[in-house]
XYZ file of C-alpha atoms in Angstrom:
445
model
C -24.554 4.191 12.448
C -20.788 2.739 12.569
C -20.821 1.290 9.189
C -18.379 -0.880 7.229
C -19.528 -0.318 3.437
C -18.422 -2.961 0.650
C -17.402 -0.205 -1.461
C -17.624 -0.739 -5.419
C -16.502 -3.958 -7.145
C -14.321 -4.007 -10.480
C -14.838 -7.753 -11.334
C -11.822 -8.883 -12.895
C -11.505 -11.504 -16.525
C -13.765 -13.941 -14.434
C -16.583 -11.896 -14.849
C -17.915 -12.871 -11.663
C -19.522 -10.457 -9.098
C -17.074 -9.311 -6.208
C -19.432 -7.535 -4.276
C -18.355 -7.983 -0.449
C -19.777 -10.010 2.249
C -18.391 -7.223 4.678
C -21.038 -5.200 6.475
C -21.412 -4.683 10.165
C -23.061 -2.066 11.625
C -23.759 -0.586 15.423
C -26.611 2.176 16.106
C -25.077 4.805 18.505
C -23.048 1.708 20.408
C -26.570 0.446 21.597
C -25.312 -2.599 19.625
C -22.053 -4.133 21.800
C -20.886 -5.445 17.743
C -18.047 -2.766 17.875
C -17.179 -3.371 21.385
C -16.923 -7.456 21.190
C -14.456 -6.375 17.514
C -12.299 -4.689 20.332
C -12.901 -7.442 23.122
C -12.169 -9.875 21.106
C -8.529 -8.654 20.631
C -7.922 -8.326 24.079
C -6.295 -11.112 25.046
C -3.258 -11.118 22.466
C -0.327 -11.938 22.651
C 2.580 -9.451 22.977
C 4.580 -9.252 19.608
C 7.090 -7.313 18.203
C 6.363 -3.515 17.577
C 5.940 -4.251 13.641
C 3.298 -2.711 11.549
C 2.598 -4.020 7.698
C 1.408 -2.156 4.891
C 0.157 -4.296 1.749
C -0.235 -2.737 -1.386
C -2.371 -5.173 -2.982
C -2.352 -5.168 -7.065
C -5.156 -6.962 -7.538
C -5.725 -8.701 -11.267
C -2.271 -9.875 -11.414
C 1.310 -7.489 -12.220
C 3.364 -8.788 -14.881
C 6.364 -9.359 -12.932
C 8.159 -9.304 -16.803
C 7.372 -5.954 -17.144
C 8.255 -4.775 -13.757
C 10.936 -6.370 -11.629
C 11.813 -9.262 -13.614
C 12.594 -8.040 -17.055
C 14.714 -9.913 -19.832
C 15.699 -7.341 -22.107
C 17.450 -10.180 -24.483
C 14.462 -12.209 -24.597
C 12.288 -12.155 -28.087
C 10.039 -9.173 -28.664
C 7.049 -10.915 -27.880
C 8.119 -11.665 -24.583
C 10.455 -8.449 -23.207
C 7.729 -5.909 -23.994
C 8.234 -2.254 -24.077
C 10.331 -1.369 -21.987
C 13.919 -1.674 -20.894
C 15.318 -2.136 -17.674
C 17.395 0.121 -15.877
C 19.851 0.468 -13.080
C 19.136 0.835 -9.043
C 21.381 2.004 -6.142
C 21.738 -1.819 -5.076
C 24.726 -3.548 -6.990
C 23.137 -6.020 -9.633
C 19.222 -5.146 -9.387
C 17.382 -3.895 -12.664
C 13.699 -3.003 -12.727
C 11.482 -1.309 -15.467
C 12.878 2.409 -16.449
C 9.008 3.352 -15.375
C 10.128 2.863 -12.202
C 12.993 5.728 -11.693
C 11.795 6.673 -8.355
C 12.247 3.134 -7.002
C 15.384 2.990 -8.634
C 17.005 5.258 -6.543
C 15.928 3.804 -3.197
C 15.969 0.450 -4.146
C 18.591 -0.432 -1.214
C 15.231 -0.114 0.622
C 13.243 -3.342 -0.523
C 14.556 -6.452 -2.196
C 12.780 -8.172 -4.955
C 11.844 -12.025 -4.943
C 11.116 -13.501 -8.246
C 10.312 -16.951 -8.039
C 6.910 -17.080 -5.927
C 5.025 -19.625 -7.098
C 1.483 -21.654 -6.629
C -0.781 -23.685 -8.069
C -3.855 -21.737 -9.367
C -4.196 -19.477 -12.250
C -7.809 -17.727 -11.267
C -8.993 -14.468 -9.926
C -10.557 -16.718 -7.143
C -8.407 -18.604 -5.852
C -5.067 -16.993 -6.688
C -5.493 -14.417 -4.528
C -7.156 -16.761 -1.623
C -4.052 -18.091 -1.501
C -1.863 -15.363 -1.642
C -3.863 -13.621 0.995
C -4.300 -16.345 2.996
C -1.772 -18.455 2.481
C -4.322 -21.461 2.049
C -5.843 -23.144 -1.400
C -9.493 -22.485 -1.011
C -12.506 -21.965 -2.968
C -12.875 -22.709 -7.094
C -14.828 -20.487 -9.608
C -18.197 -22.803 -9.091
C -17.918 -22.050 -5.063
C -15.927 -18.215 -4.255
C -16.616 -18.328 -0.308
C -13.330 -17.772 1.561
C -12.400 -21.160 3.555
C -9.336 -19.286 5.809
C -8.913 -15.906 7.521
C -6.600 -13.289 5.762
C -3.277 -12.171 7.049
C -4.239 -8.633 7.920
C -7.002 -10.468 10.495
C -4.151 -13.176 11.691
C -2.243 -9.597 12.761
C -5.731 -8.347 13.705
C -6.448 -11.555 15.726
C -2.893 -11.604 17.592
C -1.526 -8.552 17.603
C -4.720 -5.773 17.601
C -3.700 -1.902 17.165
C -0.520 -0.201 18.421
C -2.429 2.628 19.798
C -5.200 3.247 21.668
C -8.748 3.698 19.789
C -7.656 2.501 16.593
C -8.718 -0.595 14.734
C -5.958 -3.034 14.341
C -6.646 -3.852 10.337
C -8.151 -1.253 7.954
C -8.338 -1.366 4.008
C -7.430 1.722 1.998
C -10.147 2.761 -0.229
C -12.261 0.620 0.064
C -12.977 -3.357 0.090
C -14.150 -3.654 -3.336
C -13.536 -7.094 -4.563
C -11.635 -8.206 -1.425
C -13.269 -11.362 -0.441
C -10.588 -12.654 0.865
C -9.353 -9.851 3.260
C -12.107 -11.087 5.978
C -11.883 -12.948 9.177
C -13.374 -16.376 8.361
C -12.746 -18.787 11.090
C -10.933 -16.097 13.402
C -14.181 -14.467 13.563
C -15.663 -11.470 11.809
C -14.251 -9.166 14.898
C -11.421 -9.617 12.900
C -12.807 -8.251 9.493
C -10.868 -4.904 8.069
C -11.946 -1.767 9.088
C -13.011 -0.859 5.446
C -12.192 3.403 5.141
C -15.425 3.475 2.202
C -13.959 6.788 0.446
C -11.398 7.576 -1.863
C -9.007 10.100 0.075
C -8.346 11.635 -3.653
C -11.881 13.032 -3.465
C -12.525 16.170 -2.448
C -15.890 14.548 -0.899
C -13.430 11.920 1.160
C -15.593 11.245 4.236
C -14.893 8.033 6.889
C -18.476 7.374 7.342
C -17.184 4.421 9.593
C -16.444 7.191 12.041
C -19.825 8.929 11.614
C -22.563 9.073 13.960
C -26.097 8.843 12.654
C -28.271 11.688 11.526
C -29.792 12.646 14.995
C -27.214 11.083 17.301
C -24.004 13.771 19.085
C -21.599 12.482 21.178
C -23.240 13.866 24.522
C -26.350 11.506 23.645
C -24.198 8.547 22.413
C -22.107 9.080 26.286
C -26.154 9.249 27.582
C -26.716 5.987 26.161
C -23.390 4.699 27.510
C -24.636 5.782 31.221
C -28.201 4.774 30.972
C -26.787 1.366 30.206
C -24.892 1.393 32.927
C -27.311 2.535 35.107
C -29.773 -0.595 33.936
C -26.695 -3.223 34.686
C -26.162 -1.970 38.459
C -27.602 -5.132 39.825
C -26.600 -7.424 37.730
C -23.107 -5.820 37.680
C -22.985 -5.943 41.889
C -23.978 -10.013 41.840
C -21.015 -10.488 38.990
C -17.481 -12.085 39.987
C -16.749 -12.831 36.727
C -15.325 -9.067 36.123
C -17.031 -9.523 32.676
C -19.322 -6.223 33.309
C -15.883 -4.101 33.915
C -13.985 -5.479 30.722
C -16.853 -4.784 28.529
C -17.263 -0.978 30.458
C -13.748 -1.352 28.737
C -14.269 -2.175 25.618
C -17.326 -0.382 25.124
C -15.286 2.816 26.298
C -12.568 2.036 23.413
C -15.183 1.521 20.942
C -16.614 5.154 22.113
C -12.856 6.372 21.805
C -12.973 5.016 17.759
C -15.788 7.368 17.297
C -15.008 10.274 19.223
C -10.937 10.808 19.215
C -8.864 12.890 17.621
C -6.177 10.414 17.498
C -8.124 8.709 15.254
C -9.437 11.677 13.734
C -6.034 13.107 12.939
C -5.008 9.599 11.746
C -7.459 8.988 8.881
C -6.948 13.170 7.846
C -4.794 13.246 4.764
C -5.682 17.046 4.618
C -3.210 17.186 7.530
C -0.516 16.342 4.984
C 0.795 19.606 3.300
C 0.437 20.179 -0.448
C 4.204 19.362 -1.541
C 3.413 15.338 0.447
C 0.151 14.940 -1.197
C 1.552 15.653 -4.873
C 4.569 13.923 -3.984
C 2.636 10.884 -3.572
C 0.539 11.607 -6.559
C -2.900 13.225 -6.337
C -5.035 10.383 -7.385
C -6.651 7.018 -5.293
C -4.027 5.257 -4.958
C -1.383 8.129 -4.139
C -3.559 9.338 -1.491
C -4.527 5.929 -0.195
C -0.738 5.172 0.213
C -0.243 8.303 1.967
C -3.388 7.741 4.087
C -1.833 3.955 5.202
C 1.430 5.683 6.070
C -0.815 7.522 8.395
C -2.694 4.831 10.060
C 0.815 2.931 10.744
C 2.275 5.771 12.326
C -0.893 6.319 14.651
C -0.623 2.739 15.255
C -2.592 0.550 12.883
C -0.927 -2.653 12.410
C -2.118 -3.942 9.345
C -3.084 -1.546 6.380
C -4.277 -3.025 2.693
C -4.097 -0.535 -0.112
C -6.232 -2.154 -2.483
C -5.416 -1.218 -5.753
C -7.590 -2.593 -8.254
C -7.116 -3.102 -12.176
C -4.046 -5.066 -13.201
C -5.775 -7.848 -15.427
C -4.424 -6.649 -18.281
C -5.387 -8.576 -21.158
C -5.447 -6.353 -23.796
C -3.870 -2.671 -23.904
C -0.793 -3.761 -21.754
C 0.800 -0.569 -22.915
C -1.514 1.925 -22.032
C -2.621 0.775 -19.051
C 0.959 0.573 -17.746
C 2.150 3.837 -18.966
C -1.098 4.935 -16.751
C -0.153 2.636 -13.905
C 3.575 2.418 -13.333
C 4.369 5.996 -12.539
C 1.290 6.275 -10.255
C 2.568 2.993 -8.424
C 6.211 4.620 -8.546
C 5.402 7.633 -6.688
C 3.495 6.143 -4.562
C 5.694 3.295 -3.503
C 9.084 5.236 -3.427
C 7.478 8.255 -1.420
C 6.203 6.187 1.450
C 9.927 4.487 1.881
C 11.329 7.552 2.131
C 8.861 8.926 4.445
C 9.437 5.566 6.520
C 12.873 6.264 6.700
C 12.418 9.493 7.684
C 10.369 9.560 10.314
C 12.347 6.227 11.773
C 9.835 3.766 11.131
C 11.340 1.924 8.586
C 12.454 -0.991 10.684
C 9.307 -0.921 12.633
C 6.799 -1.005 9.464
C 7.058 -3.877 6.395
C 6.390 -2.819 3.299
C 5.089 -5.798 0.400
C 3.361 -4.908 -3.016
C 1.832 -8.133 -4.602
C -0.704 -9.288 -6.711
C -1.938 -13.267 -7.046
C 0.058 -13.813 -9.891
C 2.031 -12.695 -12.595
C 1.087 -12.428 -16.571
C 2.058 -14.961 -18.981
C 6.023 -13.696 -20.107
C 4.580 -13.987 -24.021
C 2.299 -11.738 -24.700
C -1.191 -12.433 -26.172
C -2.073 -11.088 -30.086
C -4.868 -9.208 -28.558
C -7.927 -9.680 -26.466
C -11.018 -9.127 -28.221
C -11.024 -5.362 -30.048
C -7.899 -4.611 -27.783
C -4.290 -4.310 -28.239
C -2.210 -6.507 -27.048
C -1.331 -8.343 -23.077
C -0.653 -10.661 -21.159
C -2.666 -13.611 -19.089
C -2.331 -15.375 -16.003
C 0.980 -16.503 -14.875
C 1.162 -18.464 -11.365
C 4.512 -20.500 -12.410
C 6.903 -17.879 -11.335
C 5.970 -14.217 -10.331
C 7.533 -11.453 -8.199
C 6.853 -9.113 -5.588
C 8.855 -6.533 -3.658
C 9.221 -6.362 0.226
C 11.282 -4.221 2.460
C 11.350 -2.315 5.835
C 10.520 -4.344 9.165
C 13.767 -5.639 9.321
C 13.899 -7.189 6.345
C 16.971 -7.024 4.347
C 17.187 -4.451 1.409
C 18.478 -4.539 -1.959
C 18.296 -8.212 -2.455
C 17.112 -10.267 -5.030
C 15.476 -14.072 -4.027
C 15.928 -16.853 -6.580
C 16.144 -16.271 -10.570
C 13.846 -17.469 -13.457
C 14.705 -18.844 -17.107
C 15.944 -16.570 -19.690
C 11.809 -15.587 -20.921
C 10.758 -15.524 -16.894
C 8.545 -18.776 -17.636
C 10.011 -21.191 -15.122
C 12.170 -20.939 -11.742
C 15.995 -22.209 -11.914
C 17.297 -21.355 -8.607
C 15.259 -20.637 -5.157
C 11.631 -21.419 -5.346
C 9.826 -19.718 -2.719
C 6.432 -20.593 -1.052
C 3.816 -18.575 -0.469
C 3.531 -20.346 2.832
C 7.343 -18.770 3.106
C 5.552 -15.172 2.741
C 3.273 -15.553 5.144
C 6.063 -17.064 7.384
C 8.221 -14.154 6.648
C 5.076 -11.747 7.456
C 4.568 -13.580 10.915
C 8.280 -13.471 11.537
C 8.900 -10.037 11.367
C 5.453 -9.364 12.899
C 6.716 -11.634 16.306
C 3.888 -14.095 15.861
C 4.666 -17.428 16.156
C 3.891 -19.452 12.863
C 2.589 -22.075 14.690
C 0.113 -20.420 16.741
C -3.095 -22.130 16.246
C -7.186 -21.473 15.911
C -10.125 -23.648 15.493
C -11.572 -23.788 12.069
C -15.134 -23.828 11.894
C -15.272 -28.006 11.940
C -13.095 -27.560 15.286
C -10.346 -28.201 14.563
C -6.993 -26.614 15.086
C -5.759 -24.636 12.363
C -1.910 -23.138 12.487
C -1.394 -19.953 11.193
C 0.805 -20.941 8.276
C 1.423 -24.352 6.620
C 5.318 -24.543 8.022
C 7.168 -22.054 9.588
C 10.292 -21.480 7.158
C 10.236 -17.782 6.190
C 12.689 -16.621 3.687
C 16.187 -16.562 5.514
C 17.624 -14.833 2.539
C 15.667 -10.980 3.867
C 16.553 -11.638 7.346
């Protein structure tokens, strides 16, 4: 069976189950589910060669402690740790970031995203998204994500390969789905950590029973069944889905794909270099899938509601995120696909720039932030070593250039080629552009 598993959930401070709605299965290809996923994307649009890699920090990153750090500010609010220095005239970011430092003429930063909801639902429904959706008493994504927009419009680079995968796994991603673009248009969730020495795509395993000669058997004794029927049809609709059923064969059975999704083919020195743990190895794994041409890759990387024990759990997660991040720009570069793949690293929100006195027997955090936050993008041509808009003297409110998150997603679809104004029917009918306006941020352009 061709299975899409939900993976594990780590609920966040809501407490809520994440479990995902994302399961689809086919038995040998006897079920046409994995062809229809590539039929469905056959009649995009051409865009421009552009790939995206999202490395999702999902819980929330305090922006205060990362890329928008006040060193002057009171104690309660600056933190631990001081800022420090990059290659691009005038940027600072956290001294646990000295790989990023160094590269930093690579990405800009844009501190001053903003929305209007402070929850682990529909924070990052929005961000995701780029709608306001569902509330904690009703979780159901209402809008498709922008990994299945790309899916949707663009589909894979190369042949065999499913447009829009998520690195480990989905875990708590309800919002990475389809919705009213259809489920075709659901990630390709990978189900294993490629850290593990057990690290297995079991969406690219046949059953127990079932080789590839029998699976091409079942192919031709399907064909054989649809000769009448396919000698009385002028629609052509028998020969596109011999075509798409041949491409979903082609997920299973090539080594294209194979090779893609092996991060054993890495040597030693890459795999340590992005750091031998999930989310080292699921960065290097989505630098992969890009260059065999996936088009949209989510690392999710879980854990950032940091309460309580802001200090540990940072001096745990920065350098991990470090290596990671700076390692796959300068593999990008590189190899020469830094203009052709856009790099972001978000969460929903950002932490509250005073920290808490503790959360329950733990040291203390931060909370939920949504009034000003940053993330970092570069690559795809967009402009490096920038910074977008500035916040208050604590990071608690925006004083010059607030940006949208309908201005992300803008941004995204800009440097993806799609047209922000490219439309779909929701699930009442009616038609549904891709983004709420079609400004992107001119200043990384």
């Amino acid at each position: 069976m061709i299975r899409i598993n939900a993976g594990d959930s780590k609920g966040c401070c809501d407490r809520l189950s994440r479990r995902t709605f994302l399961q689809l299965g086919a038995s040998g290809l006897a079920s046409l589910s994995l062809p229809r996923i590539l039929q469905a994307r056959g009649n995009a649009p051409a865009a421009k060669d552009t790939r995206v890699i999202l490395l999702w920090l999902e819980g929330g990153p305090s922006h205060i402690d990362l890329w928008d750090m006040k060193p002057d500010a009171p104690a309660e609010y600056r933190g631990f740790w001081r800022p420090i220095a990059t290659n691009a005239p005038g940027m600072q970011i956290t001294e646990m970031f000295p790989r990023q430092a160094k590269l930093a003429d690579k990405f800009s930063i844009v501190r001053t995203l903003h929305h209007g909801d402070t929850d682990h639902i529909g924070a990052p429904h929005i961000l995701l998204t780029g709608r306001v959706g569902p509330t904690v008493g009703s979780p159901a994504p209402t809008a498709p994500s922008m990994g299945s927009i790309v899916a949707r419009t663009v589909g894979a680079r190369g042949p065999g390969l499913p447009p829009y995968v998520v690195v480990p796994n989905v875990g708590g991603g309800k919002y990475f789905g389809g919705h009213y673009v259809g489920h075709a248009y659901d990630p390709f969730d990978v189900g294993s950590d490629p850290n593990s020495a057990s690290y297995k795509v079991h969406n690219l395993t046949l059953s127990g029973g079932i080789s590839v000669a029998r699976l091409d058997d079942r192919r031709g004794l399907r064909r054989s069944l649809d000769t009448l029927r396919r000698d009385s049809d002028d629609s052509g609709s028998f020969d596109a889905m011999d075509k798409f059923e041949k491409q979903a064969f082609d997920l299973v059975t090539s080594q294209n794909v194979t090779r893609a999704f092996d991060v054993a083919g890495e040597s030693e020195a890459t795999r340590n270099r992005y750091g031998r743990h999930t989310w080292g190895q699921s960065t290097l794994l989505a630098r992969r899938l890009v260059e065999a041409g996936v088009s949209f890759v989510t690392v999710n990387m879980g854990g950032w509601d940091q309460h309580g024990d802001l200090k540990a759990k940072m001096e745990t997660y920065l350098p991990a995120v470090d290596k990671a991040v700076s390692s796959l720009f300068q593999d990008l570069e590189a190899t020469g696909l830094i203009e052709k793949t856009l790099v972001i690293v978000m969460g929903e929100f950002g932490r509250t720039p005073r920290m808490n006195t503790g959360f329950g027997n733990l040291p203390a955090g931060r909370d939920h932030w949504n009034a000003a936050f940053s993330l970092i993008m570069g690559g795809g041509g967009i402009k490096g070593g920038r910074i977008v808009g500035k916040t208050d003297s604590k990071a608690e409110s925006i004083v010059e250039r607030p940006v949208t998150v309908e201005q992300l997603h803008a941004t995204v679809y800009h440097a993806l080629g799609i047209d922000p104004s490219l439309q779909f029917l929701d699930r009442g009918g009616r038609p549904i552009p891709v983004v709420d306006g079609n400004e992107p941020i001119r200043e990384l352009l």
